Amino acid sequence: MRLLRSELLRARSRRLVPMLIIGGLLGIVVGMGLTAIYGGEASDAEIATAQTQYDKDFAQCMKGRFLEHGGQLDPRYASLEEFCRDANAPSLDGAQLRDLDLIVQGISTFVVLLGTLLGASLGGADWTNNTMTTLLTWEPRRARVFFTRALVVVAFVGVITLFLQVVFSAAYWLVAVTRGTTLFLPTHFWTDVAATVGRVSAMGVALGLVAYVIAMVGRSTVASLGVLFGYLVLVEGVIAGFRPTIQGNLLVRAASVIVSQQPILDPTRELVYYGSGVSGAVANPPILMDVHRAWIVVAVYLIVLGGLSLFQFRRRDVS
Amino acid sequence: MSVIEITGLRKEYRRMRGGTTVAVDGLDLSVPVGGVFGFLGPNGAGKTTTIRCLLGLVRPSSGQLSMLGADVQRSLPSVISRVGSIVEAPAMFPRFSGRRNLEILARIHGEADIAIEAVLERVGLRDRAKDLVKTYSLGMRQRLAIAATLLRDPALLLLDEPANGLDPAGIVEVRELLRSLGAEGRTVFVSSHILSEVQQTADHVAIVAKGKLIKAGPVDEVLATTTGNGILVKVADLEAGRRALANANIPLTMVNDAIRADVPPADSERVSRTLAQAGLYVTELRPDTVDLETVFLELTKDQGVGD
């Protein structure tokens, strides 16, 4: 516990932490400012038009036209009506609060990058400053140091990413209220947004931990970021391009599936459609990675990389 | 009773292109409790590696190490709270203040803020404690590192080259600090290659070269192992003085602008009388004592030191 308190103080004192928070807040202010400038409150006529179109689409939906997967209702919905209220979006200009969930998914790349940067720095800074030697002369139990640091990464990345996303969501709500619309919200809107925010933070933490354990092996922040960038380009880009079936085992792909809740389909297998137009659907889609598998992939990466990192941290000399 | 006991310590490093480098080669060492113990050797002698092995930073290839009665490889955590250490350059976070660096370390062992203030006062950094470490001079960083070692009120201090990079005033300060710490009953194990410093501070010394122990014991005992002391004499006519002393069968050597009579300092009267009887009056006469540097060079001359 004492070591944890010491590590929290050390992490809190890092200049990078306020820099990332201030940078994130500035980004939110600029983004929301632009949205407010280019947006505008919808007129009554525009809302009425959108409502008419929405009612029309809703009626179509209630006939079962938009159902997928063999015409089965998604088990998350209690009724067809509930599904149709979510599936149909009225078309209006300006900031629409109902888009918040998708926007949060859209900014997840930045949030996860922030987590990665923080994790790499919390793992690598001590090696760069040579303070790992000092720390280990105070606490020679290396496994304890390793896990405490990991806990600090989880706490800091989790809290900071949650904070920034909550601020972002609040700012977007404010812009939607003043320069857009808060109409046409789906049934579980705030629950879904909260779940997405939580998943994005969880992936920020996961990637932060991966960056941390790599930094502990490479004994440098730059090495960690370099390895992750190389992995992203080489494995997730080039190799996955040549052999698409390995996508079901890749870390960043898994994180993306978890955030979006959309499975990755096997591009090498032909899709079998039935129906036509907007009601067309895929029969038994060939899924490479569904959400359940994505969580397992992320967990396996963490356990394997973490185990290797801990093993070498305990074995290698510190000089 | 020994506070540090090292038996057959050996450390090999694998080279990138194959083969091994032996940093420590079967070192045996016993450090008595209390006082200042000088651990001497040239660069590359294995001093830092030995200290790193004692602190568990480096895994020995073979050998046994115990510190404060605990086996280092098995029970280091049980005694580490009583050991203060500096290994090579003092490593602190440059963008944190001096006080913040100490706070981070103090929390590991639950030390109170009052302890931080006390050690800052003791090393003379209280006025600069709020400043970032990156603005500190090397000497101030060294003093901050010493302050960190004192936070735990240690029974044993392992200090690797604590006077490195210090100006003369800083060296004197560190010397006084080490003396006072040793006088308090703590054991101060200090490695250095500045032999004159160690000679003024240490009660015991060990000399190592190429990873092996060459000589160890109380400073006086180690000094007595060399060829002996002499007397430096200056007279106006050096050649006449040389002849007079030679005629009196006093062994001598000529050194620059003086004569070195190779006899014990107790024979000063005989040297002085011999010269006076020859009509030569000394302008300077002083014992030419052997210092640790001379002893060190003599003991390590077969080890290829300085290669």
XYZ file of C-alpha atoms in Angstrom:
626
model
C 0.000 0.000 0.000
C 2.858 2.358 0.812
C 4.495 1.586 -2.499
C 1.197 2.270 -4.259
C 0.908 5.642 -2.513
C 4.449 6.463 -3.542
C 3.819 5.410 -7.139
C 0.591 7.400 -7.312
C 2.420 10.487 -6.088
C 5.152 9.905 -8.649
C 2.643 9.480 -11.478
C 0.641 12.503 -10.316
C 3.788 14.607 -10.353
C 4.576 13.778 -13.969
C 4.321 16.774 -16.264
C 2.826 14.576 -18.964
C -0.382 14.044 -16.972
C -1.558 17.682 -16.817
C -0.263 18.200 -20.352
C -2.461 15.395 -21.689
C -5.490 16.555 -19.705
C -5.088 20.181 -20.794
C -4.459 19.079 -24.384
C -7.594 16.943 -24.303
C -9.688 19.764 -22.841
C -8.374 22.212 -25.430
C -9.257 19.744 -28.191
C -12.784 19.454 -26.800
C -13.182 23.230 -26.584
C -11.968 23.738 -30.169
C -14.054 20.833 -31.529
C -17.217 21.929 -29.784
C -16.608 25.548 -30.722
C -16.438 24.602 -34.405
C -19.525 22.399 -34.069
C -21.418 25.256 -32.469
C -20.271 27.748 -35.120
C -21.190 25.571 -38.075
C -24.318 24.119 -36.471
C -27.611 25.802 -35.897
C -30.835 25.295 -34.064
C -33.403 23.483 -36.242
C -36.510 25.471 -37.202
C -39.981 24.188 -36.451
C -40.502 23.467 -40.154
C -37.289 21.410 -40.372
C -38.252 19.451 -37.323
C -41.708 18.831 -38.738
C -40.238 17.571 -42.025
C -37.823 15.330 -40.213
C -40.649 14.056 -38.020
C -42.737 13.185 -41.077
C -39.903 11.269 -42.702
C -39.111 9.594 -39.430
C -42.721 8.471 -38.964
C -42.691 7.027 -42.475
C -39.472 5.090 -41.871
C -40.763 3.990 -38.504
C -43.874 2.542 -40.068
C -41.741 0.604 -42.559
C -39.615 -0.690 -39.724
C -42.658 -1.853 -37.806
C -43.466 -4.062 -40.767
C -40.193 -5.896 -40.139
C -38.406 -4.476 -43.174
C -35.160 -3.601 -41.357
C -34.683 -6.753 -39.354
C -31.467 -8.701 -39.992
C -30.194 -12.194 -39.244
C -33.095 -14.128 -40.636
C -35.712 -11.654 -39.503
C -34.969 -12.180 -35.822
C -35.253 -9.273 -33.433
C -32.002 -8.360 -31.722
C -32.298 -9.896 -28.237
C -31.310 -6.557 -26.661
C -34.721 -5.187 -27.611
C -37.866 -6.125 -25.799
C -40.119 -5.227 -28.719
C -40.067 -4.365 -32.374
C -41.184 -0.843 -31.507
C -38.210 -0.300 -29.288
C -35.890 -1.538 -32.043
C -37.475 0.742 -34.619
C -37.115 3.808 -32.424
C -33.383 3.125 -32.240
C -32.872 2.079 -35.857
C -34.385 5.171 -37.423
C -32.767 8.546 -37.305
C -34.435 11.784 -38.294
C -32.413 13.876 -40.701
C -31.561 17.287 -39.328
C -28.625 19.644 -39.767
C -26.473 20.701 -36.830
C -25.482 18.850 -33.669
C -27.846 16.033 -32.829
C -27.496 14.587 -29.377
C -28.597 11.170 -30.607
C -25.273 10.947 -32.576
C -23.234 11.174 -29.389
C -22.731 7.430 -29.084
C -21.261 7.219 -32.579
C -19.118 10.305 -32.011
C -17.695 8.847 -28.812
C -16.786 5.745 -30.810
C -15.215 8.032 -33.408
C -12.931 9.763 -30.908
C -11.965 6.446 -29.307
C -8.781 6.351 -31.410
C -7.506 9.491 -29.677
C -8.563 8.242 -26.260
C -6.814 4.900 -26.760
C -3.715 6.678 -28.083
C -3.707 8.829 -24.957
C -3.858 5.689 -22.814
C -1.038 4.137 -24.810
C 1.165 7.187 -24.444
C 0.506 7.387 -20.709
C 1.150 3.674 -20.193
C 4.407 3.772 -22.149
C 5.567 6.828 -20.235
C 4.686 5.441 -16.791
C 6.646 2.314 -17.668
C 9.577 3.871 -19.469
C 10.354 7.126 -17.652
C 12.139 5.427 -14.772
C 14.479 3.640 -17.120
C 15.207 6.806 -19.073
C 15.956 8.770 -15.895
C 17.790 5.813 -14.348
C 15.558 6.117 -11.293
C 14.623 2.438 -11.491
C 17.937 1.757 -9.740
C 16.949 4.123 -6.941
C 13.478 2.606 -6.645
C 14.778 -0.963 -6.484
C 17.177 -0.047 -3.704
C 14.090 0.951 -1.720
C 11.812 -1.894 -2.819
C 13.779 -4.871 -4.146
C 10.675 -7.068 -4.631
C 10.415 -6.606 -8.345
C 7.094 -8.384 -8.821
C 5.573 -5.995 -6.309
C 7.026 -3.007 -8.183
C 5.765 -4.411 -11.494
C 2.182 -4.997 -10.355
C 1.964 -1.741 -8.421
C 3.021 0.154 -11.510
C 0.434 -1.741 -13.556
C -2.205 -0.746 -11.018
C -1.142 2.894 -11.338
C -1.450 2.659 -15.136
C -4.964 1.241 -14.757
C -5.966 3.967 -12.299
C -4.483 6.901 -14.198
C -5.495 5.878 -17.707
C -8.949 4.840 -16.483
C -9.648 8.049 -14.581
C -8.192 10.413 -17.196
C -9.946 8.795 -20.174
C -13.249 8.641 -18.312
C -12.909 12.270 -17.238
C -12.162 13.503 -20.755
C -15.009 11.512 -22.293
C -17.480 12.738 -19.686
C -16.382 16.325 -20.334
C -16.684 15.693 -24.072
C -20.190 14.251 -23.693
C -21.307 17.115 -21.476
C -19.894 19.654 -23.925
C -21.638 17.966 -26.834
C -24.909 17.914 -24.927
C -24.513 21.638 -24.288
C -23.862 22.316 -27.986
C -26.831 20.135 -28.970
C -29.100 22.003 -26.558
C -28.000 25.441 -27.728
C -27.044 24.899 -31.382
C -28.707 21.641 -32.418
C -31.371 19.284 -31.222
C -31.912 16.788 -28.442
C -34.965 15.260 -30.092
C -35.378 11.691 -31.325
C -33.227 10.014 -28.667
C -33.243 6.203 -28.728
C -34.714 4.304 -25.791
C -31.487 3.434 -23.959
C -29.576 6.480 -25.149
C -27.711 7.483 -21.985
C -27.116 3.877 -20.961
C -25.627 3.131 -24.370
C -23.442 6.240 -24.262
C -22.226 5.326 -20.775
C -21.446 1.782 -21.928
C -19.518 3.085 -24.939
C -17.561 5.511 -22.759
C -16.753 2.634 -20.414
C -15.642 0.360 -23.246
C -13.447 3.083 -24.765
C -11.802 3.677 -21.381
C -11.350 -0.056 -20.907
C -9.551 -0.244 -24.248
C -7.474 2.802 -23.322
C -6.462 0.978 -20.142
C -5.765 -2.266 -22.030
C -3.561 -0.585 -24.632
C -1.956 1.475 -21.862
C -1.056 -1.738 -20.056
C 0.346 -3.263 -23.239
C 2.477 -0.149 -23.768
C 3.571 -0.308 -20.117
C 4.704 -3.943 -20.210
C 6.571 -3.347 -23.477
C 8.257 -0.285 -21.951
C 9.390 -2.464 -19.050
C 10.983 -4.893 -21.504
C 12.488 -2.261 -23.781
C 13.344 -0.083 -20.776
C 12.273 3.026 -22.643
C 9.122 4.968 -23.503
C 10.274 5.457 -27.086
C 11.003 1.745 -27.526
C 7.499 0.890 -26.372
C 5.821 3.348 -28.703
C 8.122 2.251 -31.532
C 7.280 -1.424 -31.060
C 3.551 -0.696 -30.940
C 3.738 1.497 -34.039
C 5.721 -1.217 -35.839
C 3.135 -3.808 -34.792
C 0.308 -1.583 -36.022
C 1.894 -0.989 -39.411
C 3.437 -4.389 -40.013
C 1.059 -6.860 -38.421
C -2.274 -5.050 -38.337
C -1.590 -3.371 -41.681
C 0.630 -5.286 -44.047
C 0.313 -8.886 -42.825
C -3.410 -8.599 -42.118
C -3.748 -7.243 -45.648
C -2.103 -10.314 -47.145
C -3.747 -12.796 -44.764
C -7.107 -11.345 -43.736
C -8.044 -14.398 -41.652
C -5.507 -13.445 -38.954
C -7.603 -10.378 -38.165
C -9.488 -12.500 -35.669
C -6.344 -12.636 -33.519
C -5.166 -9.029 -33.659
C -5.126 -6.651 -30.718
C -6.178 -3.357 -32.264
C -8.879 -5.087 -34.323
C -10.183 -6.632 -31.107
C -10.222 -3.250 -29.374
C -12.147 -1.802 -32.292
C -14.707 -4.629 -32.130
C -15.186 -4.059 -28.416
C -15.681 -0.321 -28.853
C -18.041 -0.547 -31.816
C -19.717 -3.822 -30.809
C -19.561 -4.696 -34.495
C -18.039 -8.077 -35.417
C -15.366 -8.478 -38.093
C -16.576 -10.601 -40.971
C -14.385 -12.983 -42.930
C -13.709 -11.222 -46.242
C -12.563 -14.480 -47.852
C -16.001 -16.057 -47.570
C -18.898 -15.097 -49.757
C -21.850 -13.403 -48.094
C -25.223 -14.976 -48.676
C -27.977 -12.363 -48.830
C -31.685 -12.773 -48.771
C -34.245 -10.085 -49.350
C -33.317 -6.874 -51.147
C -32.648 -3.185 -50.608
C -32.584 -1.934 -47.072
C -34.250 -5.084 -45.872
C -31.463 -7.254 -47.342
C -29.673 -9.298 -44.701
C -26.838 -11.807 -44.422
C -27.694 -15.390 -43.615
C -25.260 -16.933 -41.075
C -22.562 -14.259 -41.518
C -18.981 -15.697 -41.464
C -17.713 -13.948 -38.337
C -13.941 -13.776 -37.789
C -14.173 -11.989 -34.464
C -17.264 -11.276 -32.439
C -17.350 -9.197 -29.254
C -16.869 -12.189 -26.980
C -13.790 -13.331 -28.875
C -12.464 -9.756 -28.940
C -12.422 -9.616 -25.135
C -10.602 -12.950 -25.050
C -8.024 -11.720 -27.584
C -7.325 -8.577 -25.536
C -7.039 -10.638 -22.344
C -4.637 -13.120 -23.978
C -2.393 -10.307 -25.235
C -2.323 -8.768 -21.764
C -1.591 -12.033 -19.972
C 1.097 -13.228 -22.391
C 2.885 -9.892 -22.781
C 2.531 -9.122 -19.079
C 3.916 -12.532 -18.127
C 6.913 -12.195 -20.440
C 7.587 -8.676 -19.233
C 7.423 -9.672 -15.561
C 9.671 -12.679 -16.169
C 12.420 -10.633 -17.799
C 12.058 -7.761 -15.302
C 12.701 -10.187 -12.463
C 15.584 -11.908 -14.233
C 17.557 -9.165 -15.944
C 20.243 -7.155 -14.204
C 19.595 -3.481 -13.600
C 22.723 -1.581 -14.464
C 31.178 -9.146 13.696
C 30.717 -8.244 10.038
C 28.029 -6.085 8.562
C 28.872 -7.242 5.056
C 30.251 -10.680 4.282
C 31.133 -11.596 0.710
C 32.502 -15.016 -0.195
C 33.714 -16.049 -3.644
C 31.674 -13.414 -5.474
C 31.946 -13.754 -9.222
C 30.052 -11.861 -11.878
C 30.366 -12.502 -15.579
C 28.698 -10.494 -18.290
C 28.011 -12.019 -21.655
C 29.374 -9.997 -24.533
C 27.184 -9.192 -27.513
C 29.624 -10.920 -29.864
C 30.172 -13.978 -27.730
C 32.461 -14.677 -24.799
C 32.245 -13.221 -21.337
C 33.677 -10.329 -19.354
C 34.521 -11.028 -15.742
C 33.655 -7.984 -13.642
C 34.210 -9.588 -10.244
C 36.453 -12.599 -9.911
C 36.099 -14.553 -6.681
C 35.943 -11.605 -4.288
C 36.078 -12.291 -0.553
C 35.368 -9.352 1.713
C 34.392 -8.757 5.298
C 33.281 -5.308 6.488
C 33.289 -4.694 10.249
C 30.425 -2.953 12.022
C 30.687 0.819 12.484
C 32.971 3.443 10.997
C 33.906 4.219 7.438
C 35.096 1.433 5.160
C 36.878 2.483 1.972
C 36.411 0.224 -1.030
C 39.192 1.210 -3.393
C 40.062 0.344 -6.904
C 40.614 1.805 -10.341
C 37.804 2.193 -12.845
C 36.655 -1.236 -13.971
C 37.914 -2.965 -10.819
C 34.442 -4.309 -9.996
C 33.494 -1.897 -7.215
C 30.150 -0.837 -8.633
C 29.267 -4.378 -9.686
C 29.931 -5.558 -6.146
C 27.653 -2.857 -4.739
C 24.977 -3.710 -7.296
C 25.198 -7.368 -6.277
C 24.791 -6.382 -2.626
C 21.665 -4.376 -3.477
C 20.111 -7.123 -5.590
C 20.314 -5.063 -8.768
C 22.678 -7.537 -10.385
C 22.486 -11.297 -10.044
C 25.884 -12.811 -9.136
C 27.199 -15.644 -11.317
C 28.357 -17.377 -8.142
C 29.276 -16.633 -4.558
C 27.558 -15.718 -1.321
C 26.652 -12.269 -0.051
C 25.196 -11.329 3.278
C 24.314 -7.896 4.566
C 23.254 -7.054 8.146
C 23.118 -10.791 8.760
C 20.698 -11.564 5.918
C 21.439 -13.565 2.810
C 21.194 -11.030 -0.001
C 19.787 -13.401 -2.605
C 17.048 -14.707 -0.311
C 16.261 -12.141 2.342
C 17.237 -8.734 0.978
C 13.747 -7.216 1.480
C 13.974 -7.948 5.208
C 17.017 -5.684 5.655
C 16.746 -3.167 2.832
C 14.938 -0.665 5.051
C 18.128 -0.407 7.149
C 20.373 0.186 4.135
C 20.866 3.526 2.422
C 22.615 3.537 -0.929
C 23.833 5.564 -3.862
C 24.883 3.657 -6.956
C 27.017 5.606 -9.420
C 25.397 8.905 -10.414
C 22.552 9.922 -8.122
C 19.357 9.219 -10.043
C 16.442 11.504 -9.283
C 13.586 12.820 -11.386
C 15.013 16.027 -12.870
C 11.620 17.670 -13.357
C 10.517 17.132 -9.765
C 11.629 19.299 -6.887
C 14.184 17.974 -4.435
C 11.499 17.656 -1.763
C 9.104 15.839 -4.102
C 11.822 13.318 -4.974
C 12.331 12.643 -1.277
C 8.568 12.452 -0.633
C 8.180 9.759 -3.289
C 10.909 7.651 -1.704
C 9.802 8.370 1.865
C 6.289 7.078 1.189
C 7.648 3.647 0.304
C 8.634 3.170 3.918
C 6.048 5.479 5.429
C 8.537 8.059 6.617
C 7.022 11.283 7.910
C 7.523 14.761 6.449
C 9.549 15.646 9.513
C 12.207 13.142 8.449
C 12.418 14.850 5.047
C 12.962 18.244 6.644
C 15.619 16.812 8.934
C 17.672 15.230 6.160
C 17.340 18.302 3.952
C 18.675 20.347 6.831
C 21.500 17.919 7.410
C 22.756 18.053 3.813
C 22.204 21.809 3.557
C 19.505 21.731 0.890
C 16.550 23.064 2.823
C 16.585 26.417 1.038
C 16.623 24.783 -2.385
C 14.191 21.968 -1.629
C 11.396 23.507 -3.704
C 13.551 23.913 -6.815
C 13.526 21.399 -9.634
C 16.374 18.918 -9.475
C 17.359 19.803 -13.040
C 18.440 23.212 -11.744
C 20.756 21.630 -9.152
C 24.506 21.441 -9.559
C 26.103 18.001 -9.541
C 27.185 18.551 -5.955
C 23.642 19.427 -4.904
C 22.306 16.324 -6.617
C 24.902 14.282 -4.798
C 23.813 15.826 -1.501
C 20.168 15.177 -2.335
C 21.020 11.544 -2.994
C 22.778 11.363 0.367
C 19.698 12.928 1.961
C 17.607 10.160 0.394
C 19.881 7.505 1.888
C 19.488 9.079 5.334
C 15.683 9.089 5.212
C 15.553 5.540 6.520
C 17.961 6.190 9.370
C 20.150 3.390 7.990
C 22.521 1.151 9.903
C 24.547 0.652 6.735
C 25.274 3.070 3.907
C 26.582 1.872 0.554
C 27.939 4.873 -1.293
C 29.431 4.507 -4.739
C 31.827 7.345 -5.512
C 29.939 9.927 -3.427
C 32.521 12.654 -4.088
C 32.353 12.318 -7.859
C 32.000 15.647 -9.571
C 32.082 17.683 -6.383
C 34.082 20.877 -6.053
C 36.687 21.077 -3.265
C 34.193 22.585 -0.819
C 31.689 19.869 -1.652
C 34.316 17.176 -1.168
C 35.110 18.538 2.282
C 31.387 18.625 3.132
C 30.886 15.031 2.063
C 34.000 13.987 3.950
C 32.715 15.593 7.131
C 29.300 14.034 6.619
C 30.751 10.553 6.142
C 32.912 10.957 9.220
C 29.976 12.039 11.338
C 27.830 9.191 10.059
C 30.571 6.713 10.871
C 31.018 8.264 14.298
C 27.305 7.743 14.997
C 27.871 4.003 14.903
C 26.635 3.458 11.367
C 28.732 1.549 8.878
C 29.594 3.637 5.845
C 30.828 1.532 2.942
C 32.235 3.976 0.436
C 33.750 3.068 -2.899
C 36.120 5.515 -4.478
C 39.105 5.932 -6.686
C 40.068 9.215 -4.994
C 42.493 7.630 -2.561
C 43.502 10.770 -0.687
C 39.869 11.295 0.223
C 39.437 7.789 1.528
C 42.661 8.011 3.507
C 41.277 11.032 5.359
C 37.928 9.413 6.034
C 38.172 5.650 6.321
C 39.027 3.454 9.279
C 39.327 0.324 7.168
C 40.033 -0.154 3.490
C 39.924 -2.889 0.898
C 41.802 -2.574 -2.371
C 40.478 -4.387 -5.411
C 41.765 -4.666 -8.932
C 40.416 -6.641 -11.852
C 37.636 -7.996 -9.695
C 39.948 -9.442 -7.044
C 40.764 -8.388 -3.520
C 44.376 -7.251 -3.249
C 44.541 -6.080 0.347
C 42.147 -5.312 3.186
C 42.424 -4.140 6.765
C 42.744 -1.047 8.970
C 44.215 1.906 7.093
C 47.433 1.990 9.183
C 47.959 -1.708 8.622
C 47.556 -1.375 4.885
C 49.922 1.609 4.785
C 52.561 -0.401 6.643
C 52.687 -3.049 3.924
C 54.829 -0.986 1.571
C 58.568 -0.464 1.497
C 58.593 2.011 4.348
C 58.735 5.712 5.027
C 61.520 8.231 4.554
C 62.675 11.778 5.257
C 62.760 14.587 2.723
C 65.682 16.989 3.231
C 66.551 20.198 1.444
C 69.963 21.872 1.619
C 71.517 24.631 -0.462
C 74.068 22.271 -2.051
C 72.246 19.075 -2.898
C 75.307 17.264 -4.267
C 77.328 17.972 -1.110
C 74.412 16.791 0.995
C 74.115 13.576 -1.037
C 77.850 12.868 -0.495
C 77.641 13.562 3.248
C 74.703 11.225 3.775
C 76.220 8.524 1.580
C 79.476 8.704 3.538
C 77.431 8.178 6.721
C 75.842 5.053 5.124
C 72.373 6.575 5.057
C 70.438 5.161 2.086
C 69.013 7.870 -0.109
C 67.455 8.801 -3.404
C 67.421 12.122 -5.206
C 63.957 13.551 -5.838
C 63.655 16.770 -7.808
C 64.988 19.570 -5.563
C 65.421 17.445 -2.435
C 67.121 14.390 -1.013
C 65.019 11.515 0.211
C 66.731 9.693 3.064
C 65.247 6.180 3.086
C 65.192 5.850 6.861
C 62.326 6.039 9.358
C 61.212 9.543 10.452
C 62.575 8.695 13.900
C 66.106 9.002 12.399
C 65.592 12.698 11.573
C 68.124 13.785 14.226
C 70.848 11.534 12.755
C 70.249 12.920 9.256
C 70.260 16.501 10.509
C 73.460 15.988 12.555
C 75.290 14.305 9.668
C 74.550 17.232 7.377
C 75.481 19.803 10.045
C 78.788 18.066 10.661
C 79.520 18.478 6.950
C 78.768 22.188 7.224
C 75.411 21.882 5.504
C 72.385 23.385 7.193
C 68.955 22.056 6.297
C 66.395 24.474 4.907
C 63.618 21.895 5.117
C 63.250 18.515 6.774
C 59.991 16.572 6.899
C 58.786 12.983 6.984
C 58.022 11.636 3.533
C 55.190 9.317 4.608
C 53.690 6.754 2.342
C 50.147 7.577 1.337
C 47.356 5.308 0.239
C 47.975 6.194 -3.377
C 51.533 4.942 -3.175
C 50.416 1.777 -1.463
C 47.649 1.296 -3.980
C 49.954 1.718 -6.962
C 52.513 -0.602 -5.451
C 49.967 -3.287 -4.614
C 48.279 -3.118 -7.978
C 51.332 -2.726 -10.188
C 51.241 -6.420 -11.059
C 47.540 -6.237 -11.920
C 48.028 -4.082 -14.980
C 46.066 -1.205 -13.503
C 45.793 1.685 -15.838
C 46.005 -0.458 -18.930
